[in-house]
Amino acid sequence: MNNTKKLFIKTYGCQMNVYDSERMSEALGADGYEKTDSPDEADMILLNTCHIREKAAEKIYSELGRYKELKASKPELKIGVAGCVAQAEGEEIIKRQPLVDLVVGPQSYQNIAGLAAKAVDGTKQIDINFPKEDKFTLLKGARSAQRGPSAFLTVQEGCDKFCAFCVVPYTRGAESSRPVLQVVDEAKHLVDSGVREITLLGQNVNAYHGAGSDGKEWSLAKLIWELDKVDGLARIRFTTSHPNDMTDDLIEAHGTCKKLMPYLHLPVQSGSNRILKRMNRSHDAESYISLISKIREARPDILISGDFIVGFPEETDKDFYETISLIKNIEYGQAFSFKYSTRPGTPAAERDQVCEEVKTARLYELQDLIKKQQKNIQDKMIGRNVQVLFDRKGRFNNQLVGKSEYLHAVNVTDPTIAVGELKNVYITKSNTNSLSGSILNYCSINNKC
Ligand code: 5AD
Ligand code: SF4
């Protein structure tokens, strides 16, 4: 008799949710679940959700609505909501959508199979606790062997910063870091299964302070140097960082650690000191600008990426143009920008809101500028040699796509290369959102082999 059950899992939101979904699938795999791409054949449907903006949260309810008929025709099907919407809304989810059987928060997903077993005959199961013992020590299931050359690895979770617009401190809880040994073991395991690039994840990853082998708290920089020793690991990245946690050792690592890629996502959110104060960011525009200069001194070619919110409560045109001027000053290689979205329970939700039309106009103007900067930096790559880690097939015959050190997507058409390979590429063309180039069959990066 085949006892395999099928799991359909859909992930919303950030990279940490992508990582969490992998861990949920692996843990459920140990309990007899096999992944499927089709909800119709699933025994369990899990939505791993995002609560960061209103639209992201609302998507979940429209998705759940689509499973009404399926659930009616297959009552034994378990439907679960995991992630940040689960944490923020808990029981409300079941009130609003009674076909949901399970609600599981981001800190309690180690026991989904157990909860599913108890969710019979219409009994609902909700686990949105923040357990004392961390889920990573309790999680079943080996890290899956079927993966590409790049992987995420969560090293830190939660946030104590309480920016006035943000739900993360409430949905992910207080800041906590995984112990160094646990992280290094997981990294080695990933490398053994073919991974060459690891992106260390955390809502506030540069606040990492995990317990080291010497019993002391280690900084993110120290962790990176430990991972630098892992044979077979070629590249290390980390995201997302807060400007106030950009310590000197981390800046220095950007200049000296060869495996640490020259890319830094460092959100500033606004260029207006008045708004930054209202956002409770505890840094100002000038300190951010001088921080970026210091980072560029350590690693002159580093590509800077950021996050921006437009239309934060009480933002005036003057405030907005201060953000524009900060962007002009920094020159971003990439950026993510959002209209402020009211999140219940956060301090900014109660304040004077900027109207939708103004938010939309500001977002377009800001994104226009960012697009130009991004393209400008991308165009400057023409004629340069970069290293590309190929991670997927392209649209055309013999075409592969990979990422450069700077996280630019690079296409190369060449029958001699394979997914998983790291190659030197000469950039010949800058397209709308990618670069094209050809393989260099000798090593000429920095004229060194
Ligand atoms: N509205 C709009 N954008 C938000 N972000 C976080 N909370 C909100 C909100 N309420 C953005 C910030 C953050 C990114 C992950 O999402 O820019 O850095
Ligand atoms: Fe949210 Fe980042 Fe601010 Fe923490 S530092 S509250 S995760 S925006």
PDB file of C-alpha atoms in Angstrom, residues 258-423:
ATOM      1  CA  LYS A 258      36.925  36.966  -1.387  1.00  0.00           C
ATOM      2  CA  LYS A 259      33.850  34.788  -1.037  1.00  0.00           C
ATOM      3  CA  LEU A 260      31.698  37.707   0.140  1.00  0.00           C
ATOM      4  CA  MET A 261      30.037  39.126  -2.973  1.00  0.00           C
ATOM      5  CA  PRO A 262      30.206  42.860  -3.792  1.00  0.00           C
ATOM      6  CA  TYR A 263      26.497  43.484  -3.321  1.00  0.00           C
ATOM      7  CA  LEU A 264      24.781  45.060  -0.344  1.00  0.00           C
ATOM      8  CA  HIS A 265      21.071  45.509   0.248  1.00  0.00           C
ATOM      9  CA  LEU A 266      20.880  48.341   2.754  1.00  0.00           C
ATOM     10  CA  PRO A 267      17.405  49.879   3.046  1.00  0.00           C
ATOM     11  CA  VAL A 268      17.104  53.540   4.036  1.00  0.00           C
ATOM     12  CA  GLN A 269      13.321  53.916   3.429  1.00  0.00           C
ATOM     13  CA  SER A 270      13.392  57.739   3.155  1.00  0.00           C
ATOM     14  CA  GLY A 271      15.822  60.579   2.597  1.00  0.00           C
ATOM     15  CA  SER A 272      13.973  63.012   4.865  1.00  0.00           C
ATOM     16  CA  ASN A 273      15.251  63.242   8.426  1.00  0.00           C
ATOM     17  CA  ARG A 274      11.822  64.372   9.599  1.00  0.00           C
ATOM     18  CA  ILE A 275      10.222  61.234   8.121  1.00  0.00           C
ATOM     19  CA  LEU A 276      13.055  58.956   9.269  1.00  0.00           C
ATOM     20  CA  LYS A 277      12.404  60.184  12.789  1.00  0.00           C
ATOM     21  CA  ARG A 278       8.666  59.572  12.429  1.00  0.00           C
ATOM     22  CA  MET A 279       9.516  56.108  11.073  1.00  0.00           C
ATOM     23  CA  ASN A 280      11.579  55.418  14.204  1.00  0.00           C
ATOM     24  CA  ARG A 281      14.541  54.470  12.014  1.00  0.00           C
ATOM     25  CA  SER A 282      17.145  55.815  14.470  1.00  0.00           C
ATOM     26  CA  HIS A 283      19.510  56.924  11.702  1.00  0.00           C
ATOM     27  CA  ASP A 284      19.420  59.965   9.464  1.00  0.00           C
ATOM     28  CA  ALA A 285      20.072  60.612   5.793  1.00  0.00           C
ATOM     29  CA  GLU A 286      23.571  62.011   6.398  1.00  0.00           C
ATOM     30  CA  SER A 287      24.691  59.039   8.513  1.00  0.00           C
ATOM     31  CA  TYR A 288      23.415  56.686   5.800  1.00  0.00           C
ATOM     32  CA  ILE A 289      25.291  58.578   3.080  1.00  0.00           C
ATOM     33  CA  SER A 290      28.536  58.559   5.034  1.00  0.00           C
ATOM     34  CA  LEU A 291      28.071  54.864   5.830  1.00  0.00           C
ATOM     35  CA  ILE A 292      27.771  54.075   2.121  1.00  0.00           C
ATOM     36  CA  SER A 293      30.969  56.087   1.451  1.00  0.00           C
ATOM     37  CA  LYS A 294      32.786  54.058   4.084  1.00  0.00           C
ATOM     38  CA  ILE A 295      31.542  50.787   2.557  1.00  0.00           C
ATOM     39  CA  ARG A 296      32.614  51.982  -0.887  1.00  0.00           C
ATOM     40  CA  GLU A 297      36.043  52.824   0.455  1.00  0.00           C
ATOM     41  CA  ALA A 298      36.363  49.214   1.627  1.00  0.00           C
ATOM     42  CA  ARG A 299      34.975  47.768  -1.615  1.00  0.00           C
ATOM     43  CA  PRO A 300      34.826  50.400  -4.383  1.00  0.00           C
ATOM     44  CA  ASP A 301      32.879  48.284  -6.904  1.00  0.00           C
ATOM     45  CA  ILE A 302      30.144  47.197  -4.456  1.00  0.00           C
ATOM     46  CA  LEU A 303      26.623  47.409  -5.874  1.00  0.00           C
ATOM     47  CA  ILE A 304      24.231  49.090  -3.480  1.00  0.00           C
ATOM     48  CA  SER A 305      20.579  48.137  -3.287  1.00  0.00           C
ATOM     49  CA  GLY A 306      17.841  49.611  -1.093  1.00  0.00           C
ATOM     50  CA  ASP A 307      14.199  49.772  -0.050  1.00  0.00           C
ATOM     51  CA  PHE A 308      12.041  52.912  -0.147  1.00  0.00           C
ATOM     52  CA  ILE A 309       8.597  53.736   1.135  1.00  0.00           C
ATOM     53  CA  VAL A 310       6.738  56.641  -0.469  1.00  0.00           C
ATOM     54  CA  GLY A 311       3.690  58.311   1.035  1.00  0.00           C
ATOM     55  CA  PHE A 312       4.515  57.489   4.648  1.00  0.00           C
ATOM     56  CA  PRO A 313       2.005  59.404   6.856  1.00  0.00           C
ATOM     57  CA  GLU A 314       2.606  63.173   6.780  1.00  0.00           C
ATOM     58  CA  GLU A 315       5.224  62.926   3.974  1.00  0.00           C
ATOM     59  CA  THR A 316       5.256  66.266   2.125  1.00  0.00           C
ATOM     60  CA  ASP A 317       6.625  67.061  -1.339  1.00  0.00           C
ATOM     61  CA  LYS A 318       9.699  68.484   0.393  1.00  0.00           C
ATOM     62  CA  ASP A 319      10.250  65.207   2.261  1.00  0.00           C
ATOM     63  CA  PHE A 320       9.781  63.224  -0.920  1.00  0.00           C
ATOM     64  CA  TYR A 321      12.310  65.341  -2.847  1.00  0.00           C
ATOM     65  CA  GLU A 322      14.804  64.786  -0.046  1.00  0.00           C
ATOM     66  CA  THR A 323      14.438  61.068  -0.795  1.00  0.00           C
ATOM     67  CA  ILE A 324      14.972  61.774  -4.492  1.00  0.00           C
ATOM     68  CA  SER A 325      18.084  63.755  -3.681  1.00  0.00           C
ATOM     69  CA  LEU A 326      19.448  60.948  -1.473  1.00  0.00           C
ATOM     70  CA  ILE A 327      18.903  58.481  -4.327  1.00  0.00           C
ATOM     71  CA  LYS A 328      20.766  60.809  -6.705  1.00  0.00           C
ATOM     72  CA  ASN A 329      23.593  60.995  -4.218  1.00  0.00           C
ATOM     73  CA  ILE A 330      23.920  57.231  -3.653  1.00  0.00           C
ATOM     74  CA  GLU A 331      23.291  55.818  -7.156  1.00  0.00           C
ATOM     75  CA  TYR A 332      21.588  52.500  -6.634  1.00  0.00           C
ATOM     76  CA  GLY A 333      22.268  49.406  -8.700  1.00  0.00           C
ATOM     77  CA  GLN A 334      18.950  47.997  -7.576  1.00  0.00           C
ATOM     78  CA  ALA A 335      16.072  49.070  -5.324  1.00  0.00           C
ATOM     79  CA  PHE A 336      12.644  48.019  -4.166  1.00  0.00           C
ATOM     80  CA  SER A 337      10.045  50.709  -3.606  1.00  0.00           C
ATOM     81  CA  PHE A 338       6.597  50.620  -2.144  1.00  0.00           C
ATOM     82  CA  LYS A 339       3.637  52.855  -1.425  1.00  0.00           C
ATOM     83  CA  TYR A 340       3.112  53.045   2.314  1.00  0.00           C
ATOM     84  CA  SER A 341       0.513  50.482   3.327  1.00  0.00           C
ATOM     85  CA  THR A 342      -1.390  50.775   6.607  1.00  0.00           C
ATOM     86  CA  ARG A 343      -0.698  47.803   8.847  1.00  0.00           C
ATOM     87  CA  PRO A 344      -3.058  47.320  11.788  1.00  0.00           C
ATOM     88  CA  GLY A 345      -1.329  47.490  15.144  1.00  0.00           C
ATOM     89  CA  THR A 346       1.660  49.518  13.950  1.00  0.00           C
ATOM     90  CA  PRO A 347       2.098  53.116  15.226  1.00  0.00           C
ATOM     91  CA  ALA A 348       1.968  54.749  11.769  1.00  0.00           C
ATOM     92  CA  ALA A 349      -1.443  53.248  11.027  1.00  0.00           C
ATOM     93  CA  GLU A 350      -3.058  55.821  13.328  1.00  0.00           C
ATOM     94  CA  ARG A 351      -1.493  58.876  11.681  1.00  0.00           C
ATOM     95  CA  ASP A 352      -2.563  61.305   8.937  1.00  0.00           C
ATOM     96  CA  GLN A 353      -2.450  59.361   5.702  1.00  0.00           C
ATOM     97  CA  VAL A 354      -1.208  60.613   2.328  1.00  0.00           C
ATOM     98  CA  CYS A 355      -3.795  60.196  -0.431  1.00  0.00           C
ATOM     99  CA  GLU A 356      -3.469  57.344  -2.920  1.00  0.00           C
ATOM    100  CA  GLU A 357      -2.971  59.563  -6.017  1.00  0.00           C
ATOM    101  CA  VAL A 358      -0.036  61.356  -4.405  1.00  0.00           C
ATOM    102  CA  LYS A 359       1.523  58.040  -3.353  1.00  0.00           C
ATOM    103  CA  THR A 360       1.151  56.676  -6.898  1.00  0.00           C
ATOM    104  CA  ALA A 361       2.710  59.774  -8.503  1.00  0.00           C
ATOM    105  CA  ARG A 362       5.646  59.689  -6.066  1.00  0.00           C
ATOM    106  CA  LEU A 363       6.198  55.992  -6.600  1.00  0.00           C
ATOM    107  CA  TYR A 364       6.367  56.443 -10.400  1.00  0.00           C
ATOM    108  CA  GLU A 365       8.791  59.330 -10.110  1.00  0.00           C
ATOM    109  CA  LEU A 366      11.052  57.448  -7.706  1.00  0.00           C
ATOM    110  CA  GLN A 367      10.957  54.240  -9.729  1.00  0.00           C
ATOM    111  CA  ASP A 368      11.789  56.173 -12.901  1.00  0.00           C
ATOM    112  CA  LEU A 369      14.940  57.525 -11.306  1.00  0.00           C
ATOM    113  CA  ILE A 370      15.929  54.141  -9.869  1.00  0.00           C
ATOM    114  CA  LYS A 371      15.397  52.449 -13.249  1.00  0.00           C
ATOM    115  CA  LYS A 372      17.747  54.965 -14.883  1.00  0.00           C
ATOM    116  CA  GLN A 373      20.425  54.464 -12.226  1.00  0.00           C
ATOM    117  CA  GLN A 374      20.058  50.707 -12.410  1.00  0.00           C
ATOM    118  CA  LYS A 375      20.402  50.699 -16.205  1.00  0.00           C
ATOM    119  CA  ASN A 376      23.324  53.088 -16.065  1.00  0.00           C
ATOM    120  CA  ILE A 377      25.225  50.823 -13.661  1.00  0.00           C
ATOM    121  CA  GLN A 378      24.278  47.763 -15.704  1.00  0.00           C
ATOM    122  CA  ASP A 379      25.475  49.430 -18.957  1.00  0.00           C
ATOM    123  CA  LYS A 380      28.845  50.133 -17.352  1.00  0.00           C
ATOM    124  CA  MET A 381      29.390  46.368 -17.116  1.00  0.00           C
ATOM    125  CA  ILE A 382      29.867  46.173 -20.909  1.00  0.00           C
ATOM    126  CA  GLY A 383      33.481  45.313 -21.667  1.00  0.00           C
ATOM    127  CA  ARG A 384      34.085  43.954 -18.163  1.00  0.00           C
ATOM    128  CA  ASN A 385      34.908  40.419 -17.094  1.00  0.00           C
ATOM    129  CA  VAL A 386      32.616  39.023 -14.430  1.00  0.00           C
ATOM    130  CA  GLN A 387      32.185  35.665 -12.772  1.00  0.00           C
ATOM    131  CA  VAL A 388      28.836  34.019 -13.394  1.00  0.00           C
ATOM    132  CA  LEU A 389      27.244  31.190 -11.443  1.00  0.00           C
ATOM    133  CA  PHE A 390      24.871  29.547 -13.908  1.00  0.00           C
ATOM    134  CA  ASP A 391      21.639  28.529 -12.226  1.00  0.00           C
ATOM    135  CA  ARG A 392      19.094  27.822 -14.990  1.00  0.00           C
ATOM    136  CA  LYS A 393      18.460  27.221 -18.643  1.00  0.00           C
ATOM    137  CA  GLY A 394      17.601  30.219 -20.818  1.00  0.00           C
ATOM    138  CA  ARG A 395      14.898  30.548 -23.436  1.00  0.00           C
ATOM    139  CA  PHE A 396      17.121  29.648 -26.383  1.00  0.00           C
ATOM    140  CA  ASN A 397      19.021  26.559 -27.381  1.00  0.00           C
ATOM    141  CA  ASN A 398      22.342  26.249 -25.463  1.00  0.00           C
ATOM    142  CA  GLN A 399      21.550  29.424 -23.510  1.00  0.00           C
ATOM    143  CA  LEU A 400      22.150  29.488 -19.767  1.00  0.00           C
ATOM    144  CA  VAL A 401      21.358  32.211 -17.270  1.00  0.00           C
ATOM    145  CA  GLY A 402      23.298  32.956 -14.131  1.00  0.00           C
ATOM    146  CA  LYS A 403      24.178  35.690 -11.681  1.00  0.00           C
ATOM    147  CA  SER A 404      27.284  37.821 -11.653  1.00  0.00           C
ATOM    148  CA  GLU A 405      29.009  38.823  -8.413  1.00  0.00           C
ATOM    149  CA  TYR A 406      26.876  41.980  -8.542  1.00  0.00           C
ATOM    150  CA  LEU A 407      23.659  39.933  -8.830  1.00  0.00           C
ATOM    151  CA  HIS A 408      23.100  40.982 -12.438  1.00  0.00           C
ATOM    152  CA  ALA A 409      21.376  38.299 -14.490  1.00  0.00           C
ATOM    153  CA  VAL A 410      23.771  37.238 -17.270  1.00  0.00           C
ATOM    154  CA  ASN A 411      22.818  35.185 -20.369  1.00  0.00           C
ATOM    155  CA  VAL A 412      25.402  33.191 -22.248  1.00  0.00           C
ATOM    156  CA  THR A 413      24.828  30.968 -25.258  1.00  0.00           C
ATOM    157  CA  ASP A 414      27.505  28.312 -25.283  1.00  0.00           C
ATOM    158  CA  PRO A 415      27.126  24.518 -25.556  1.00  0.00           C
ATOM    159  CA  THR A 416      30.131  23.862 -23.290  1.00  0.00           C
ATOM    160  CA  ILE A 417      28.633  25.217 -20.053  1.00  0.00           C
ATOM    161  CA  ALA A 418      26.299  23.582 -17.540  1.00  0.00           C
ATOM    162  CA  VAL A 419      24.031  24.675 -14.698  1.00  0.00           C
ATOM    163  CA  GLY A 420      26.035  24.829 -11.465  1.00  0.00           C
ATOM    164  CA  GLU A 421      29.230  26.019 -13.132  1.00  0.00           C
ATOM    165  CA  LEU A 422      31.042  29.192 -12.203  1.00  0.00           C
ATOM    166  CA  LYS A 423      32.635  30.779 -15.266  1.00  0.00           C
TER     167      LYS A 423
END
